[in-house]
Amino acid sequence: MDYLIGIDIGTSGTKTVLFDVEGNVIGSALKEYDIIQKKIGWAEQKPDSWWDATKGSLKEILDETKVDATKIKGIGLSGQMHGLVLLDKEGQVIRDSIIWCDNRTTAEAKQIEEVVGREKLVAITGNPAIAAFTLAKLLWVRNNEPENYSKIDKVLLPKDYIRYKLTGSLMTEVSDASGMQMLDIRKRDWSEELLEMLDINKDFLAKVVESHDITGYITEEVAKETGLSTITAVVGGAGDQAAGAIGNGIVSSGDVSATIGSSGVVFAYTDSVVTDVEGRIQTFCHAIPNTWHVMGVTQGAGLSLKWYRDTFCKEEKEEAAQKGCDVYEILTDQAREIPAGSEGLMYLPYLMGERTPHMDPYASGVFFGIRANQGKGHMVKAIMEGVGYSLLDCLELIRENNIPITSIKMSGGGGKSDVWRQIHADLFNTEVKTINVSEGPALGVAILAGVGTGVYKDEKEACEKIIGIKRTQAPIQENVTYYKKFYPVYKELYKNLKETFKEQHTLLSE
């Protein structure tokens, strides 16, 4: 029996999963780490925390499953997008990585648009200047840390740093590279014109390949540390959203996914480049050659519920420990008792600013409509509904851009909750499907590894072989009616608070 591995370098932890070629999980391991927040709106991580987590999870799986490492045909890498990893000439990390949810780069985004022009930038990269993207972070280092900038030899993304540690190869692939905002998404290669306009050395950037291309093999040193074999190939992999889409079977026109991880994403496959000049949705290369995707992102989706859990749920954690269950099961049970609409309580999930549809780094989280009769269950349900409203914002923009929608599959941690799935079915007013496998990005990049090493003919064949529909959740019309009535209220809240968010940020920055 041959095997494949998917490694997902996420925001809260690295998950490594060993699959057989039928897509069955043979073993998995998760190693967590923290976000470093030195200032309001800043978010950084140590790249070596990802590497320690990767090594630890690989060793744990191989020790526990006892599989023959020479039978592991390939490894695929997925990871949080947009992070900035800087290496010097010795291959050493120069500074902690500025990660996707960092909001310090508003001035640099404006600088990019002033130098390049919005129309040209969208034509090249598929998006207007976005503060969350890697390019703005790189310019921030140039503007604010010139000593660090002067040491740069290579600029990598989080998963590509792990590739470097596994194989010694300095490479990236089209889906994740699209989120750096230096790629010409039509040519699927770096834009020399853009780099020249912004005076960025092209040599900083790693070679870019298609997502299923082999990029190297496990080094002898890593083989000794983890138990892997040097004959195991590492393929390009994909950014977490494209990887999750492959793992959800989003490989044909009309396929759409709604994913709730730390962030929330509505993702739609396209056969051609579709752009939104206002930048309300983002356009990237898909992990399948000659295809693309659009997506809307809410930055504080699962992150909102995690924040609530960590801040207010000491009793629930203790109860979960006594029962031997996940604390999220207890929170879901609390929400299940609350009617649609949380009896007027609403939540704006803007804990880390927002991307879709507002592109506002100053926005912050809000509970609105708190009343004396409401309790913890109302707050949990309102958080779930607030994330749902935000993802509805994303879906409406995809519809506005005339992208076909024939199927919506829900995944991520939020997709495991029957309450959260029902909220989305009601808000979207359409059936929401879940699939028979739940490993998302890890499965997606394992499939890419299988394609690259010849296990599968292509991504579509692999998905047809592995992925099936597990359940379908239909909308409840009474709830649909309620949400349609209150969706305009949700949208009006942001409009009314937009300038107040900015004013508050200014005062906090003084």
Short mmCIF file of C-alpha atoms in Angstrom, two decimals:
data_model
loop_
_atom_site.label_atom_id
_atom_site.label_comp_id
_atom_site.label_asym_id
_atom_site.label_seq_id
_atom_site.Cartn_x
_atom_site.Cartn_y
_atom_site.Cartn_z
CA MET A 1 0.00 0.00 0.00
CA ASP A 2 1.25 3.47 -0.92
CA TYR A 3 0.67 6.56 1.20
CA LEU A 4 0.54 10.34 0.95
CA ILE A 5 1.02 13.07 3.56
CA GLY A 6 -0.63 16.46 3.80
CA ILE A 7 0.84 19.11 6.09
CA ASP A 8 -1.22 22.21 6.90
CA ILE A 9 0.70 25.04 8.58
CA GLY A 10 -2.23 26.89 10.11
CA THR A 11 -2.53 29.99 12.26
CA SER A 12 -3.09 28.17 15.56
CA GLY A 13 -1.23 24.95 14.81
CA THR A 14 0.25 22.60 12.25
CA LYS A 15 -1.78 19.52 11.35
CA THR A 16 -0.13 16.59 9.62
CA VAL A 17 -2.22 13.76 8.17
CA LEU A 18 -1.14 10.45 6.66
CA PHE A 19 -3.53 9.06 4.02
CA ASP A 20 -3.65 5.91 1.98
CA VAL A 21 -4.26 6.39 -1.75
CA GLU A 22 -8.01 5.82 -1.23
CA GLY A 23 -8.12 8.97 0.91
CA ASN A 24 -8.51 7.14 4.22
CA VAL A 25 -6.83 8.71 7.25
CA ILE A 26 -4.17 6.39 8.65
CA GLY A 27 -2.83 8.79 11.24
CA SER A 28 -2.89 12.46 12.18
CA ALA A 29 -1.25 14.83 14.64
CA LEU A 30 -1.72 18.47 15.61
CA LYS A 31 0.89 20.68 17.26
CA GLU A 32 -0.20 24.15 18.41
CA TYR A 33 1.62 27.48 18.80
CA ASP A 34 0.79 31.08 19.63
CA ILE A 35 0.35 34.40 17.85
CA ILE A 36 2.64 37.21 19.03
CA GLN A 37 0.78 40.54 19.31
CA LYS A 38 3.25 43.29 20.29
CA LYS A 39 0.84 46.11 19.44
CA ILE A 40 -2.87 46.50 18.68
CA GLY A 41 -3.49 45.13 15.19
CA TRP A 42 -0.11 43.39 14.93
CA ALA A 43 0.21 39.63 14.49
CA GLU A 44 3.48 37.69 14.19
CA GLN A 45 4.75 34.14 14.61
CA LYS A 46 8.14 32.49 14.84
CA PRO A 47 8.79 30.39 11.70
CA ASP A 48 10.72 27.86 13.76
CA SER A 49 7.58 27.22 15.81
CA TRP A 50 6.02 25.97 12.56
CA TRP A 51 9.07 23.83 11.88
CA ASP A 52 9.11 22.34 15.38
CA ALA A 53 5.40 21.56 15.00
CA THR A 54 6.00 19.97 11.59
CA LYS A 55 8.84 17.78 12.80
CA GLY A 56 6.95 16.80 15.93
CA SER A 57 3.76 15.87 14.09
CA LEU A 58 5.61 13.88 11.42
CA LYS A 59 7.58 11.91 14.00
CA GLU A 60 4.45 11.24 16.06
CA ILE A 61 2.55 9.85 13.07
CA LEU A 62 5.38 7.67 11.84
CA ASP A 63 6.06 6.34 15.34
CA GLU A 64 2.39 5.54 15.96
CA THR A 65 1.41 4.07 12.58
CA LYS A 66 4.65 2.16 11.94
CA VAL A 67 4.16 2.57 8.17
CA ASP A 68 7.08 1.85 5.87
CA ALA A 69 8.42 5.35 5.11
CA THR A 70 9.58 4.24 1.67
CA LYS A 71 5.91 3.70 0.78
CA ILE A 72 5.10 7.38 1.34
CA LYS A 73 5.10 8.59 -2.25
CA GLY A 74 4.72 12.31 -1.68
CA ILE A 75 4.09 15.17 0.71
CA GLY A 76 1.93 18.20 -0.02
CA LEU A 77 2.21 21.47 1.88
CA SER A 78 -0.59 23.85 2.72
CA GLY A 79 -0.56 26.85 4.99
CA GLN A 80 -1.82 30.21 6.12
CA MET A 81 -1.49 32.63 3.21
CA HIS A 82 0.15 36.07 2.94
CA GLY A 83 2.71 35.62 5.74
CA LEU A 84 6.11 37.26 5.29
CA VAL A 85 9.15 35.07 5.99
CA LEU A 86 12.53 36.74 5.40
CA LEU A 87 15.76 34.76 5.02
CA ASP A 88 19.34 36.07 4.85
CA LYS A 89 22.13 34.66 2.66
CA GLU A 90 22.82 31.92 5.21
CA GLY A 91 19.20 30.81 5.07
CA GLN A 92 18.50 32.13 8.57
CA VAL A 93 15.26 33.87 9.55
CA ILE A 94 15.81 37.64 9.83
CA ARG A 95 12.76 38.52 11.94
CA ASP A 96 9.52 36.95 13.15
CA SER A 97 6.98 36.39 10.38
CA ILE A 98 4.30 39.05 9.91
CA ILE A 99 1.24 36.87 9.32
CA TRP A 100 -1.99 37.20 7.37
CA CYS A 101 -4.14 38.87 10.05
CA ASP A 102 -1.66 41.67 10.81
CA ASN A 103 -3.15 45.13 10.18
CA ARG A 104 -0.15 47.47 10.35
CA THR A 105 0.28 48.00 6.59
CA THR A 106 -2.50 50.42 5.62
CA ALA A 107 0.00 53.09 4.55
CA GLU A 108 1.92 50.60 2.41
CA ALA A 109 -1.26 49.48 0.64
CA LYS A 110 -1.94 53.12 -0.25
CA GLN A 111 1.66 53.46 -1.42
CA ILE A 112 1.30 50.47 -3.75
CA GLU A 113 -1.86 51.85 -5.32
CA GLU A 114 -0.36 55.32 -5.74
CA VAL A 115 2.74 53.96 -7.49
CA VAL A 116 1.13 51.26 -9.65
CA GLY A 117 -2.44 52.53 -10.03
CA ARG A 118 -5.51 50.52 -9.08
CA GLU A 119 -6.51 49.56 -12.62
CA LYS A 120 -3.06 48.23 -13.54
CA LEU A 121 -2.69 46.46 -10.20
CA VAL A 122 -6.01 44.65 -10.65
CA ALA A 123 -5.11 43.77 -14.24
CA ILE A 124 -1.83 42.18 -13.14
CA THR A 125 -2.54 40.66 -9.74
CA GLY A 126 -6.33 40.27 -9.83
CA ASN A 127 -6.79 42.54 -6.82
CA PRO A 128 -6.41 46.15 -5.71
CA ALA A 129 -3.80 46.85 -3.03
CA ILE A 130 -4.65 44.81 0.05
CA ALA A 131 -2.94 45.52 3.35
CA ALA A 132 -3.09 41.85 4.40
CA PHE A 133 -1.06 40.66 1.39
CA THR A 134 2.66 39.91 1.51
CA LEU A 135 3.71 42.80 -0.73
CA ALA A 136 2.45 45.42 1.72
CA LYS A 137 4.26 43.63 4.56
CA LEU A 138 7.51 43.61 2.58
CA LEU A 139 7.22 47.34 1.94
CA TRP A 140 6.48 47.91 5.64
CA VAL A 141 9.80 46.26 6.50
CA ARG A 142 11.56 48.43 3.90
CA ASN A 143 9.91 51.58 5.28
CA ASN A 144 10.30 50.79 8.98
CA GLU A 145 13.15 48.29 9.38
CA PRO A 146 15.75 49.18 6.74
CA GLU A 147 18.46 47.14 8.50
CA ASN A 148 16.35 44.01 8.24
CA TYR A 149 15.41 44.80 4.64
CA SER A 150 19.07 45.13 3.69
CA LYS A 151 19.72 41.55 4.89
CA ILE A 152 17.03 39.94 2.69
CA ASP A 153 18.10 37.18 0.35
CA LYS A 154 14.74 35.41 -0.02
CA VAL A 155 11.09 36.19 0.72
CA LEU A 156 9.02 33.09 1.45
CA LEU A 157 5.50 32.18 2.51
CA PRO A 158 4.93 30.07 5.65
CA LYS A 159 4.46 26.74 3.89
CA ASP A 160 7.42 27.47 1.61
CA TYR A 161 9.65 27.96 4.63
CA ILE A 162 8.66 24.44 5.70
CA ARG A 163 9.48 23.23 2.14
CA TYR A 164 12.93 24.80 2.53
CA LYS A 165 13.47 23.02 5.84
CA LEU A 166 12.24 19.67 4.45
CA THR A 167 14.08 19.72 1.12
CA GLY A 168 16.50 22.65 0.96
CA SER A 169 14.54 23.97 -2.05
CA LEU A 170 13.56 27.65 -2.30
CA MET A 171 10.34 27.39 -4.30
CA THR A 172 6.67 28.37 -4.22
CA GLU A 173 3.55 27.62 -6.27
CA VAL A 174 0.88 29.63 -8.05
CA SER A 175 -2.05 29.57 -5.61
CA ASP A 176 -0.18 30.81 -2.54
CA ALA A 177 2.03 33.12 -4.60
CA SER A 178 -1.12 34.84 -5.90
CA GLY A 179 -1.71 36.11 -2.37
CA MET A 180 1.68 37.82 -2.25
CA GLN A 181 0.39 40.38 -4.80
CA MET A 182 3.52 40.19 -6.92
CA LEU A 183 2.30 37.48 -9.32
CA ASP A 184 0.82 38.09 -12.76
CA ILE A 185 -2.13 35.73 -12.29
CA ARG A 186 -2.77 35.38 -16.02
CA LYS A 187 0.84 34.41 -16.80
CA ARG A 188 1.10 32.49 -13.51
CA ASP A 189 4.57 33.92 -12.86
CA TRP A 190 6.13 36.95 -11.16
CA SER A 191 5.32 40.32 -12.71
CA GLU A 192 8.61 41.95 -13.66
CA GLU A 193 6.73 45.15 -14.52
CA LEU A 194 5.20 45.41 -11.05
CA LEU A 195 8.46 44.59 -9.28
CA GLU A 196 10.32 47.22 -11.30
CA MET A 197 7.71 49.88 -10.54
CA LEU A 198 8.04 49.19 -6.81
CA ASP A 199 11.83 48.74 -6.92
CA ILE A 200 11.76 45.21 -5.56
CA ASN A 201 14.57 42.82 -6.43
CA LYS A 202 13.10 39.86 -8.34
CA ASP A 203 15.86 37.67 -6.90
CA PHE A 204 14.13 37.97 -3.53
CA LEU A 205 11.38 35.71 -4.86
CA ALA A 206 11.51 31.94 -5.10
CA LYS A 207 10.88 30.05 -8.33
CA VAL A 208 7.13 29.61 -8.90
CA VAL A 209 5.66 26.34 -10.21
CA GLU A 210 2.26 24.68 -10.57
CA SER A 211 0.79 23.23 -7.41
CA HIS A 212 1.30 19.53 -8.19
CA ASP A 213 4.87 19.90 -9.48
CA ILE A 214 7.62 18.13 -7.54
CA THR A 215 9.82 20.71 -5.80
CA GLY A 216 12.35 18.47 -4.04
CA TYR A 217 12.90 15.42 -1.84
CA ILE A 218 13.34 14.90 1.88
CA THR A 219 16.90 15.60 3.00
CA GLU A 220 18.98 13.04 4.89
CA GLU A 221 19.02 15.25 7.99
CA VAL A 222 15.21 15.51 8.05
CA ALA A 223 14.88 11.78 7.40
CA LYS A 224 16.97 11.08 10.50
CA GLU A 225 14.96 13.54 12.62
CA THR A 226 11.49 12.39 11.56
CA GLY A 227 11.71 8.86 10.20
CA LEU A 228 10.80 9.92 6.66
CA SER A 229 12.57 8.54 3.58
CA THR A 230 14.78 10.53 1.21
CA ILE A 231 12.86 9.07 -1.75
CA THR A 232 9.67 10.88 -0.69
CA ALA A 233 8.86 13.82 -2.97
CA VAL A 234 7.50 17.19 -1.81
CA VAL A 235 5.17 18.91 -4.29
CA GLY A 236 4.26 22.57 -4.60
CA GLY A 237 1.12 22.27 -2.51
CA ALA A 238 -1.25 25.21 -2.16
CA GLY A 239 -2.37 28.10 -0.02
CA ASP A 240 -4.81 26.93 2.62
CA GLN A 241 -7.91 28.06 0.75
CA ALA A 242 -7.03 26.45 -2.59
CA ALA A 243 -5.87 23.34 -0.73
CA GLY A 244 -9.10 23.18 1.23
CA ALA A 245 -11.04 23.60 -2.00
CA ILE A 246 -9.28 20.61 -3.58
CA GLY A 247 -9.98 18.67 -0.37
CA ASN A 248 -13.65 19.62 -0.72
CA GLY A 249 -13.86 18.65 -4.39
CA ILE A 250 -14.12 22.24 -5.67
CA VAL A 251 -12.64 21.36 -9.05
CA SER A 252 -15.34 22.26 -11.59
CA SER A 253 -17.43 25.26 -12.67
CA GLY A 254 -20.32 25.87 -10.26
CA ASP A 255 -18.49 24.39 -7.28
CA VAL A 256 -18.48 26.69 -4.22
CA SER A 257 -17.27 26.08 -0.68
CA ALA A 258 -17.89 27.90 2.60
CA THR A 259 -15.13 27.22 5.10
CA ILE A 260 -14.94 28.24 8.74
CA GLY A 261 -11.44 27.99 10.14
CA SER A 262 -9.69 30.84 11.98
CA SER A 263 -10.89 32.94 9.07
CA GLY A 264 -14.05 32.29 7.07
CA VAL A 265 -13.96 31.94 3.30
CA VAL A 266 -16.45 31.56 0.47
CA PHE A 267 -14.51 30.08 -2.45
CA ALA A 268 -15.69 29.66 -6.07
CA TYR A 269 -13.95 27.86 -8.94
CA THR A 270 -13.61 29.68 -12.30
CA ASP A 271 -12.26 28.67 -15.71
CA SER A 272 -11.13 32.25 -16.41
CA VAL A 273 -9.90 35.29 -14.53
CA VAL A 274 -12.78 37.20 -12.89
CA THR A 275 -11.84 40.40 -11.04
CA ASP A 276 -13.69 42.91 -8.88
CA VAL A 277 -12.20 46.39 -9.32
CA GLU A 278 -13.49 47.48 -5.92
CA GLY A 279 -11.51 44.67 -4.32
CA ARG A 280 -14.43 43.30 -2.35
CA ILE A 281 -13.58 39.74 -3.39
CA GLN A 282 -10.14 38.40 -4.23
CA THR A 283 -8.97 36.55 -7.34
CA PHE A 284 -6.14 33.99 -7.32
CA CYS A 285 -4.73 31.14 -9.37
CA HIS A 286 -6.36 27.86 -8.38
CA ALA A 287 -4.19 24.84 -7.57
CA ILE A 288 -5.24 23.18 -10.85
CA PRO A 289 -3.33 24.32 -13.98
CA ASN A 290 -5.09 26.97 -16.10
CA THR A 291 -7.88 27.56 -13.59
CA TRP A 292 -8.55 30.34 -11.10
CA HIS A 293 -10.78 31.08 -8.14
CA VAL A 294 -12.44 33.99 -6.40
CA MET A 295 -13.02 34.21 -2.70
CA GLY A 296 -14.45 36.46 -0.05
CA VAL A 297 -12.85 36.45 3.38
CA THR A 298 -14.00 37.33 6.87
CA GLN A 299 -10.93 37.50 9.08
CA GLY A 300 -12.50 36.61 12.44
CA ALA A 301 -14.70 33.57 11.82
CA GLY A 302 -13.69 30.59 13.96
CA LEU A 303 -11.28 33.01 15.60
CA SER A 304 -14.31 34.79 17.11
CA LEU A 305 -15.62 31.64 18.76
CA LYS A 306 -12.11 30.69 19.93
CA TRP A 307 -11.71 34.16 21.46
CA TYR A 308 -15.05 33.75 23.25
CA ARG A 309 -14.09 30.25 24.45
CA ASP A 310 -10.71 31.38 25.77
CA THR A 311 -12.08 34.54 27.41
CA PHE A 312 -15.41 33.53 28.95
CA CYS A 313 -15.65 29.73 29.13
CA LYS A 314 -13.69 28.50 32.15
CA GLU A 315 -16.71 26.56 33.43
CA GLU A 316 -17.40 25.02 30.02
CA LYS A 317 -13.75 23.94 29.72
CA GLU A 318 -13.94 22.25 33.11
CA GLU A 319 -17.19 20.52 32.13
CA ALA A 320 -15.65 19.35 28.85
CA ALA A 321 -12.65 17.93 30.71
CA GLN A 322 -14.97 16.01 33.07
CA LYS A 323 -17.07 14.64 30.22
CA GLY A 324 -14.09 13.92 27.96
CA CYS A 325 -15.52 15.97 25.10
CA ASP A 326 -14.56 19.05 23.10
CA VAL A 327 -15.61 22.32 24.72
CA TYR A 328 -17.05 23.41 21.36
CA GLU A 329 -19.64 20.64 21.70
CA ILE A 330 -20.87 22.26 24.91
CA LEU A 331 -20.95 25.70 23.29
CA THR A 332 -22.89 24.28 20.34
CA ASP A 333 -25.42 22.74 22.73
CA GLN A 334 -25.86 26.14 24.38
CA ALA A 335 -26.50 27.76 21.00
CA ARG A 336 -28.91 25.01 19.96
CA GLU A 337 -31.36 26.14 22.65
CA ILE A 338 -31.51 29.69 21.28
CA PRO A 339 -33.96 30.63 18.47
CA ALA A 340 -32.82 32.05 15.14
CA GLY A 341 -31.81 35.67 15.61
CA SER A 342 -30.62 35.21 19.22
CA GLU A 343 -33.58 37.28 20.41
CA GLY A 344 -32.13 40.41 18.90
CA LEU A 345 -28.46 39.97 19.80
CA MET A 346 -26.16 40.55 16.80
CA TYR A 347 -22.40 40.23 16.40
CA LEU A 348 -19.93 41.83 13.99
CA PRO A 349 -16.98 39.40 13.61
CA TYR A 350 -14.31 42.03 13.01
CA LEU A 351 -11.79 41.05 15.70
CA MET A 352 -8.89 41.43 13.25
CA GLY A 353 -10.32 44.10 10.97
CA GLU A 354 -12.15 42.90 7.85
CA ARG A 355 -11.52 42.04 4.19
CA THR A 356 -14.87 41.28 2.54
CA PRO A 357 -16.76 43.33 1.65
CA HIS A 358 -15.32 46.28 3.57
CA MET A 359 -11.50 45.96 3.39
CA ASP A 360 -11.24 47.85 6.67
CA PRO A 361 -8.28 47.27 9.04
CA TYR A 362 -9.87 49.57 11.64
CA ALA A 363 -13.09 47.58 12.09
CA SER A 364 -13.45 45.73 15.39
CA GLY A 365 -15.81 43.18 16.94
CA VAL A 366 -19.19 44.31 18.23
CA PHE A 367 -22.07 42.78 20.19
CA PHE A 368 -25.23 44.78 19.46
CA GLY A 369 -28.63 44.47 21.09
CA ILE A 370 -27.62 43.04 24.46
CA ARG A 371 -30.61 42.61 26.80
CA ALA A 372 -31.05 41.37 30.35
CA ASN A 373 -32.81 38.15 29.28
CA GLN A 374 -29.83 36.95 27.22
CA GLY A 375 -27.11 34.60 28.40
CA LYS A 376 -24.09 32.69 27.17
CA GLY A 377 -26.09 30.66 24.67
CA HIS A 378 -27.28 33.86 23.03
CA MET A 379 -23.70 35.08 22.70
CA VAL A 380 -22.52 31.83 21.13
CA LYS A 381 -25.47 31.76 18.71
CA ALA A 382 -24.94 35.46 17.84
CA ILE A 383 -21.27 34.79 17.08
CA MET A 384 -22.24 31.93 14.77
CA GLU A 385 -24.87 34.08 13.08
CA GLY A 386 -22.51 37.06 12.77
CA VAL A 387 -19.97 34.90 10.96
CA GLY A 388 -22.82 33.57 8.80
CA TYR A 389 -23.94 37.09 7.88
CA SER A 390 -20.34 37.94 6.98
CA LEU A 391 -20.04 34.89 4.72
CA LEU A 392 -23.37 35.84 3.16
CA ASP A 393 -21.74 39.16 2.28
CA CYS A 394 -19.10 37.12 0.44
CA LEU A 395 -21.60 34.89 -1.35
CA GLU A 396 -23.69 37.86 -2.52
CA LEU A 397 -20.61 39.41 -4.15
CA ILE A 398 -19.83 36.16 -5.97
CA ARG A 399 -23.40 36.15 -7.27
CA GLU A 400 -23.03 39.81 -8.34
CA ASN A 401 -20.03 38.83 -10.47
CA ASN A 402 -22.14 36.26 -12.35
CA ILE A 403 -20.13 33.28 -11.17
CA PRO A 404 -22.27 30.11 -11.38
CA ILE A 405 -23.22 28.42 -8.11
CA THR A 406 -24.60 24.90 -8.36
CA SER A 407 -23.37 23.40 -5.09
CA ILE A 408 -22.22 24.78 -1.70
CA LYS A 409 -20.06 22.55 0.45
CA MET A 410 -19.29 23.56 4.02
CA SER A 411 -16.07 22.61 5.78
CA GLY A 412 -13.56 23.57 8.43
CA GLY A 413 -14.12 23.41 12.17
CA GLY A 414 -17.39 25.30 11.81
CA GLY A 415 -18.61 22.79 9.25
CA LYS A 416 -18.60 20.09 11.94
CA SER A 417 -21.30 21.92 13.90
CA ASP A 418 -24.86 21.04 12.91
CA VAL A 419 -26.02 24.36 14.40
CA TRP A 420 -23.54 26.38 12.34
CA ARG A 421 -24.41 24.42 9.18
CA GLN A 422 -28.11 25.12 9.70
CA ILE A 423 -27.44 28.84 10.20
CA HIS A 424 -25.62 28.94 6.86
CA ALA A 425 -28.28 26.94 5.03
CA ASP A 426 -30.87 29.41 6.35
CA LEU A 427 -28.81 32.52 5.59
CA PHE A 428 -27.79 31.32 2.11
CA ASN A 429 -31.33 30.00 1.48
CA THR A 430 -29.88 26.95 -0.20
CA GLU A 431 -28.85 23.40 0.65
CA VAL A 432 -25.50 23.10 2.37
CA LYS A 433 -23.57 19.88 1.83
CA THR A 434 -20.79 18.24 3.78
CA ILE A 435 -18.50 15.58 2.41
CA ASN A 436 -17.39 12.17 3.65
CA VAL A 437 -13.87 13.38 4.47
CA SER A 438 -13.04 16.24 6.80
CA GLU A 439 -9.33 16.91 6.51
CA GLY A 440 -9.69 19.89 4.15
CA PRO A 441 -6.33 21.47 3.29
CA ALA A 442 -4.31 18.43 4.38
CA LEU A 443 -6.31 16.16 2.06
CA GLY A 444 -6.15 18.73 -0.74
CA VAL A 445 -2.38 18.87 -0.77
CA ALA A 446 -2.10 15.11 -0.31
CA ILE A 447 -4.15 14.83 -3.52
CA LEU A 448 -1.75 17.27 -5.21
CA ALA A 449 1.14 15.11 -4.00
CA GLY A 450 -0.61 12.09 -5.49
CA VAL A 451 -1.03 13.82 -8.85
CA GLY A 452 2.59 14.98 -8.86
CA THR A 453 3.94 11.52 -8.11
CA GLY A 454 1.67 9.72 -10.58
CA VAL A 455 -0.71 8.11 -8.07
CA TYR A 456 -3.65 9.91 -9.75
CA LYS A 457 -4.10 11.12 -13.32
CA ASP A 458 -5.27 14.57 -12.23
CA GLU A 459 -7.11 16.40 -9.44
CA LYS A 460 -10.58 15.73 -10.79
CA GLU A 461 -9.97 11.98 -11.02
CA ALA A 462 -8.67 11.95 -7.44
CA CYS A 463 -11.66 13.88 -6.11
CA GLU A 464 -14.13 11.60 -7.90
CA LYS A 465 -12.37 8.61 -6.34
CA ILE A 466 -12.13 9.95 -2.79
CA ILE A 467 -14.86 12.52 -2.13
CA GLY A 468 -18.58 11.90 -1.72
CA ILE A 469 -21.49 13.75 -0.10
CA LYS A 470 -22.06 12.73 3.54
CA ARG A 471 -25.07 14.90 4.44
CA THR A 472 -27.24 17.66 3.04
CA GLN A 473 -28.80 20.32 5.28
CA ALA A 474 -31.82 22.14 3.84
CA PRO A 475 -32.89 25.66 4.86
CA ILE A 476 -35.76 26.13 7.31
CA GLN A 477 -38.07 28.66 5.66
CA GLU A 478 -39.14 30.31 8.91
CA ASN A 479 -35.48 31.05 9.66
CA VAL A 480 -34.83 32.17 6.08
CA THR A 481 -37.59 34.76 6.45
CA TYR A 482 -36.15 36.02 9.75
CA TYR A 483 -32.60 36.37 8.44
CA LYS A 484 -33.74 38.14 5.28
CA LYS A 485 -35.49 40.70 7.49
CA PHE A 486 -32.47 41.31 9.72
CA TYR A 487 -29.63 41.05 7.18
CA PRO A 488 -30.06 44.76 6.28
CA VAL A 489 -29.77 45.60 9.99
CA TYR A 490 -26.47 43.70 10.13
CA LYS A 491 -25.14 45.59 7.12
CA GLU A 492 -26.31 48.94 8.50
CA LEU A 493 -24.35 48.40 11.72
CA TYR A 494 -21.03 48.55 9.88
CA LYS A 495 -22.06 51.64 7.91
CA ASN A 496 -22.99 53.44 11.11
CA LEU A 497 -19.79 52.45 12.90
CA LYS A 498 -17.25 52.81 10.09
CA GLU A 499 -16.01 56.28 11.01
CA THR A 500 -16.18 55.50 14.73
CA PHE A 501 -13.91 52.47 14.21
CA LYS A 502 -11.35 54.71 12.54
CA GLU A 503 -11.63 57.44 15.17
CA GLN A 504 -11.14 54.92 17.95
CA HIS A 505 -8.05 53.48 16.22
CA THR A 506 -6.57 56.96 15.92
CA LEU A 507 -7.10 57.66 19.61
CA LEU A 508 -5.59 54.31 20.62
CA SER A 509 -2.55 54.98 18.43
CA GLU A 510 -1.77 58.35 20.06
#
